[in-house]
XYZ file of C-alpha atoms in Angstrom:
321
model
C 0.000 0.000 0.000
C 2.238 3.979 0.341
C 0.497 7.997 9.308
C 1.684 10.349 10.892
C 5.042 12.406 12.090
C 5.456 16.037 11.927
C 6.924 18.630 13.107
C 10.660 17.820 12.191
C 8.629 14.636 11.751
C 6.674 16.601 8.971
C 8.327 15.742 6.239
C 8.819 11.845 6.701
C 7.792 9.847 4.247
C 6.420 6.655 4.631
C 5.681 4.179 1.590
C 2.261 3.801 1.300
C 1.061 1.114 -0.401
C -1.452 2.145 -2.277
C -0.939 5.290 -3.179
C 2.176 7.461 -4.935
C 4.413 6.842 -1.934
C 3.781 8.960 0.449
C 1.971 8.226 3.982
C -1.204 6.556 5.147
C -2.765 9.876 5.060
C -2.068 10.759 1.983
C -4.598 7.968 0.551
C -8.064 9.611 -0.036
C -11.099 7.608 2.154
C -13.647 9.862 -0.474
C -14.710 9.736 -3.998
C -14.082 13.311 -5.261
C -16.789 15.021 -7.156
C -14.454 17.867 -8.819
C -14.229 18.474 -12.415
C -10.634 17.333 -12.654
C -11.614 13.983 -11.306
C -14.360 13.739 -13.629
C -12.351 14.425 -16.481
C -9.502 12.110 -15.440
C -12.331 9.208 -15.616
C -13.619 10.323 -18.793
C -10.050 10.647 -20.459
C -9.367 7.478 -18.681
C -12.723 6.096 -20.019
C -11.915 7.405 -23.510
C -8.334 5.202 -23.713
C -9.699 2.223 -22.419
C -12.318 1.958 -25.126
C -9.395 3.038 -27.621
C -7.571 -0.231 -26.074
C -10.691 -2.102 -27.195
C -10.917 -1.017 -30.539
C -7.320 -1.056 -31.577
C -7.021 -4.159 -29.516
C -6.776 -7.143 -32.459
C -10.083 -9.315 -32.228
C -9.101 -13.104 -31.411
C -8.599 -15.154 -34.011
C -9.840 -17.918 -31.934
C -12.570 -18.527 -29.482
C -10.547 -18.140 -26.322
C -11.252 -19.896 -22.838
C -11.042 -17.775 -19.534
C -8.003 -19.335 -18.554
C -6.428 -18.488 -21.901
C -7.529 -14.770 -21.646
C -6.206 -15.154 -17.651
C -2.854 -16.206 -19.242
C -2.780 -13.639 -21.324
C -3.424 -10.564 -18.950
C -0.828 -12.378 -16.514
C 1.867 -11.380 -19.452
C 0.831 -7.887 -19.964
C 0.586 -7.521 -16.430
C 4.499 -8.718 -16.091
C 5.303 -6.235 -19.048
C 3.597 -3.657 -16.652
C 0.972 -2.841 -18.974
C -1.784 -2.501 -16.863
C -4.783 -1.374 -19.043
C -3.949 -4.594 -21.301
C -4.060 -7.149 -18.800
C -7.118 -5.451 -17.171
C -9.094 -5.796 -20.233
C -8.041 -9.375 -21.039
C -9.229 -10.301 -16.814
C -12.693 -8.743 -18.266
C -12.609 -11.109 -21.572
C -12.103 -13.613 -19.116
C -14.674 -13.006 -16.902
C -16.734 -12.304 -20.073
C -16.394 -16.172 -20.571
C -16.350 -17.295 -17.144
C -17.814 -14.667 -14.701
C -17.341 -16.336 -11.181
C -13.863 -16.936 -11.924
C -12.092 -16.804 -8.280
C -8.571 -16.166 -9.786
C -9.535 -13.410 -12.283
C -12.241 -11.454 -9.750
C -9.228 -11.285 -7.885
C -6.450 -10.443 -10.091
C -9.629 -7.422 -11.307
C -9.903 -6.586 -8.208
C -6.152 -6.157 -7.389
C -5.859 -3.961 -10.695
C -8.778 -1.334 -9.166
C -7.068 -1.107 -6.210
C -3.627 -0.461 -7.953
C -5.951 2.690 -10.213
C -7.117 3.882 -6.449
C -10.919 2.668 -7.744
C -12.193 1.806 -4.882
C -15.535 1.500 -5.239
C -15.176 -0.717 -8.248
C -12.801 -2.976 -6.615
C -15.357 -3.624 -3.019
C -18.175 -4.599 -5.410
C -15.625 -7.239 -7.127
C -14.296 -8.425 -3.692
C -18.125 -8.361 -2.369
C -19.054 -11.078 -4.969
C -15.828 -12.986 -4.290
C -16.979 -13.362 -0.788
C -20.030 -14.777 -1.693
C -17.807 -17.559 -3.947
C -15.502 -18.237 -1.410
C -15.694 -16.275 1.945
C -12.158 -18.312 3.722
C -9.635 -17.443 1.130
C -7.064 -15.450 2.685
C -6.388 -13.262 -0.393
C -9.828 -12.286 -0.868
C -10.098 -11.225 3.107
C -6.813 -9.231 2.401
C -7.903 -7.741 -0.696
C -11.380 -6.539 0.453
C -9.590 -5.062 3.673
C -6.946 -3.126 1.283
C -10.386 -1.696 -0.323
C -11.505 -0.650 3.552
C -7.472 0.841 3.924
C -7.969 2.538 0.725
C -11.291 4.107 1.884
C -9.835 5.250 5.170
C -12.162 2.200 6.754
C -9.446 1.214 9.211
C -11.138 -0.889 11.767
C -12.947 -2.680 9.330
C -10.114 -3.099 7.500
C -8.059 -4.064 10.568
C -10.372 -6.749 11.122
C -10.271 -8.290 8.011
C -6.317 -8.317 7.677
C -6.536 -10.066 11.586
C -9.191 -12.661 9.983
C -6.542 -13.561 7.164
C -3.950 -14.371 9.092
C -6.001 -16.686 11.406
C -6.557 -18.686 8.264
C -2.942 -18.195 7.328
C -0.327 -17.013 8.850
C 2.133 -15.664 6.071
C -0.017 -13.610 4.890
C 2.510 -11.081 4.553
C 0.349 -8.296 2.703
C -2.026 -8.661 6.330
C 0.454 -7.834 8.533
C 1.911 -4.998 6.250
C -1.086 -3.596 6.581
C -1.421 -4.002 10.338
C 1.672 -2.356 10.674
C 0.811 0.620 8.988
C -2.387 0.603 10.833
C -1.102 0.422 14.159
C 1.465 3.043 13.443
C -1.146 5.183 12.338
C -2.712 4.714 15.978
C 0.946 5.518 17.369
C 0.907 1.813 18.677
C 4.477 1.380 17.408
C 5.518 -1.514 19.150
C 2.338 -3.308 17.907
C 3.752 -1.751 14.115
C 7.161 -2.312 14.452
C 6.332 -6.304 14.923
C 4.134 -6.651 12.294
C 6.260 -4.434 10.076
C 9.073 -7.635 10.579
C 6.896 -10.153 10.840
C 6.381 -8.953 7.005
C 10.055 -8.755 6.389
C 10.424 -12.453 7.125
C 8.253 -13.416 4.523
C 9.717 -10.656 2.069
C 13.425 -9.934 3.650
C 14.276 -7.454 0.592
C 11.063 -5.241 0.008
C 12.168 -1.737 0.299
C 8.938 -0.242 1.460
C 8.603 -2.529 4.179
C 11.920 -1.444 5.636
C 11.426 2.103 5.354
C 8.053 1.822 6.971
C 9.631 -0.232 9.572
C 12.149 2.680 10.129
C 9.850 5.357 10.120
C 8.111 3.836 12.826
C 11.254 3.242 14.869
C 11.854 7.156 14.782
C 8.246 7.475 15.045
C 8.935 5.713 18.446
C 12.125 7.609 19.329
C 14.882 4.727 18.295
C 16.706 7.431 15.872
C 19.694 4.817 15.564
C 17.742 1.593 14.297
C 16.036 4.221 12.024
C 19.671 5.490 10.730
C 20.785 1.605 10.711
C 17.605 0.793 8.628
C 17.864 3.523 5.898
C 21.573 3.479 5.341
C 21.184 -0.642 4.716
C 18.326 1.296 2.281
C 20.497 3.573 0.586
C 23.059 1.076 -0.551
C 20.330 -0.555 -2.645
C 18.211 1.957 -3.535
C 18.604 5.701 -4.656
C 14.999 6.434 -3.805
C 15.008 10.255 -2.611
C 12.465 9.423 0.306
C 15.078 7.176 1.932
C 17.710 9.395 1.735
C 15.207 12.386 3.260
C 14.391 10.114 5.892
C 18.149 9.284 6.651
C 18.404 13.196 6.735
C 15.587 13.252 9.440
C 17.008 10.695 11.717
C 20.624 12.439 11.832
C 19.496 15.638 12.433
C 17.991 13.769 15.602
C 20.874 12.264 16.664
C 22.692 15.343 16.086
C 24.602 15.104 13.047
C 23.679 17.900 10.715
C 26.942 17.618 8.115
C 25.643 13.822 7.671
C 21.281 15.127 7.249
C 22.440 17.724 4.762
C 24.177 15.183 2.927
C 21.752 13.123 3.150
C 19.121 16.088 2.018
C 21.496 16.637 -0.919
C 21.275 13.249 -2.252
C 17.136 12.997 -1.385
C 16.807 16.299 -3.275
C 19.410 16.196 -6.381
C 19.192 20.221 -5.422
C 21.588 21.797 -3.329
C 19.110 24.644 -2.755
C 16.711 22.544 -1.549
C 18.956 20.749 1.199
C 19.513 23.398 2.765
C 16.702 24.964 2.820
C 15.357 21.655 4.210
C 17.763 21.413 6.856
C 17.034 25.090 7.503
C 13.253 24.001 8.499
C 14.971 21.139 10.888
C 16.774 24.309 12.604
C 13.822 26.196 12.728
C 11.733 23.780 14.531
C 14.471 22.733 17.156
C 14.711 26.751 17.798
C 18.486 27.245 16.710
C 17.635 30.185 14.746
C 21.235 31.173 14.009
C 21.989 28.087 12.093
C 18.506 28.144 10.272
C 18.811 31.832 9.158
C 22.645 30.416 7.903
C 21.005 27.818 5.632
C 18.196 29.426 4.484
C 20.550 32.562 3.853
C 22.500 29.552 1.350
C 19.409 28.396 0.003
C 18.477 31.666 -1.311
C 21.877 32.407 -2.537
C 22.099 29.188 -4.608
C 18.392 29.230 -5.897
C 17.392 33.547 -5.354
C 14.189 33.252 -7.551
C 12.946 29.767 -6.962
C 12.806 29.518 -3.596
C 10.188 31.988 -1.921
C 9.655 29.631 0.783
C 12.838 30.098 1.806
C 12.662 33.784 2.018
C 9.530 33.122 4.261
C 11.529 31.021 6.345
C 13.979 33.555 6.764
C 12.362 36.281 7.913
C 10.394 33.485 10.402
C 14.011 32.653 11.545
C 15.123 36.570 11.810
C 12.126 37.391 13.755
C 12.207 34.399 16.346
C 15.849 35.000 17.015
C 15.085 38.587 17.222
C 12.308 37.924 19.875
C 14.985 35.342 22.133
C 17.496 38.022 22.086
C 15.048 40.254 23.569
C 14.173 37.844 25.742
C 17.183 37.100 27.058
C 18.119 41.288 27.025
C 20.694 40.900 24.433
């Protein structure tokens, strides 16, 4: 899939799974009603039915398992709108197919359509209501929707029936950190990681819980075992997070350097990590460089220098200096 932290903990990204990476609460629970999301469906409408017509008609009568197959390789070649419609030529031939209602429904979640995909998961569970992946998919519908408890429930009901479930306890562990329960997330984030040791949005979400929780160095141990494998600008921003914690602000603005690929943005970032810890000399220094690498694209970093000027101005006075 793809909760919370903010302050210096504002900019922390955790991997949501459904979504564009981001954080739990980045995942909309609504279906919006604006005229951009209207058109998006239309346009979206308007190239699916393009797929269909330019789509060569079968030569052959094909059986669902055949247009299954079929999907399964454009799904591999990570053409998504291909395999989709070959599920639905599938399911055109055998509707209560178990494997393609669920490979359909899988596909509408990946889209964010998550009304479509509850209606496909609702008449899976009346074809088969103990299948672990079907009680995991419908509860990444409820996730989706922002329908937590019921979809906490559902992910604790597939792992009854099996235990390696390892999408459930994902889940649970984003759940739970979303609650702040971060021991409860922090065990089902590895209990996840046994069953998929290298999945890189596992082990960030794992580490942004353990700063979440305060453990700054199992965070920092975490990402930089990230950052070998991965260039992924999140990990490195969240490596930047966790030293700033721990105190090492050469090593975060490195770290913010390689997250950003802008040297104008590091420091301006680091400059916000000053600001919220109250050392106003060193955030008026790096939002001073920020503007003086970057003058005319970075207005927010003219805003947080004159925040910075004026709070240090107001602790002088406090302190009658």
């Amino acid at each position: 899939m793809n909760i919370t932290p903010y302050s210096s903990m504002k900019t922390l990204l955790l991997f949501s799974i459904i979504c564009t990476p981001i954080f739990i609460s980045s995942c909309s629970s609504s279906v919006q009603n604006s005229t951009t999301d209207t058109l998006e469906k239309q346009i979206e409408l308007q190239h699916i039915r393009h797929e269909l017509w330019t789509e060569p008609a079968p030569m052959e009568h094909k059986t669902a398992a055949e247009f299954e197959d079929l999907g399964d390789q454009y799904l591999r070649k990570g053409d998504i709108n291909r395999a989709y419609l070959h599920y639905v030529r599938g399911l055109g031939v055998e509707s209560d197919r178990v494997s393609l209602l669920h490979k359909q429904g899988m596909l509408l979640i990946k889209k964010n359509k998550f009304i479509e995909a509850e209606k496909v998961y609702e008449k899976l569970l009346t074809l088969t209501n103990k299948d672990p992946r079907i009680l995991t998919g419908r509860s990444i519908v409820f996730f989706g929707q922002g329908k937590f408890e019921e979809a906490e429930q559902g992910f604790l009901a597939a792992l009854v029936i099996k235990a390696d479930e390892w999408q459930a306890h994902q889940y649970l562990g984003l759940i739970y950190s979303q609650k702040q329960e971060y021991d409860k997330a922090i065990t089902y984030f590895k209990e996840a990681l046994a069953f998929k040791p290298n999945n890189v949005s596992i082990t960030n979400n794992l580490a942004v819980t353990h700063y979440l929780n305060g453990d700054f160095n199992e965070a920092v141990r975490l990402l930089n075992g990230l950052a070998t494998t991965t260039k992924n600008p999140k990990i490195y921003n969240n490596l930047a997070l966790a030293y700033f914690q721990l105190g090492y602000y050469e090593k975060a603005l490195d770290s913010f350097k390689k997250g950003s690929g802008n040297e104008a943005a590091a420091y301006n970032n680091i400059g916000q990590e000053y600001l919220s810890v109250r050392r106003y000399s060193e955030a008026i220094e790096a939002f001073d460089k920020a503007m003086a690498l970057n003058p005319k694209f970075y207005t927010s970093a003219q805003k947080n220098l004159d925040q910075a000027r004026r709070e240090l101005s107001r602790t002088l006075a406090k302190n009658g200096k």
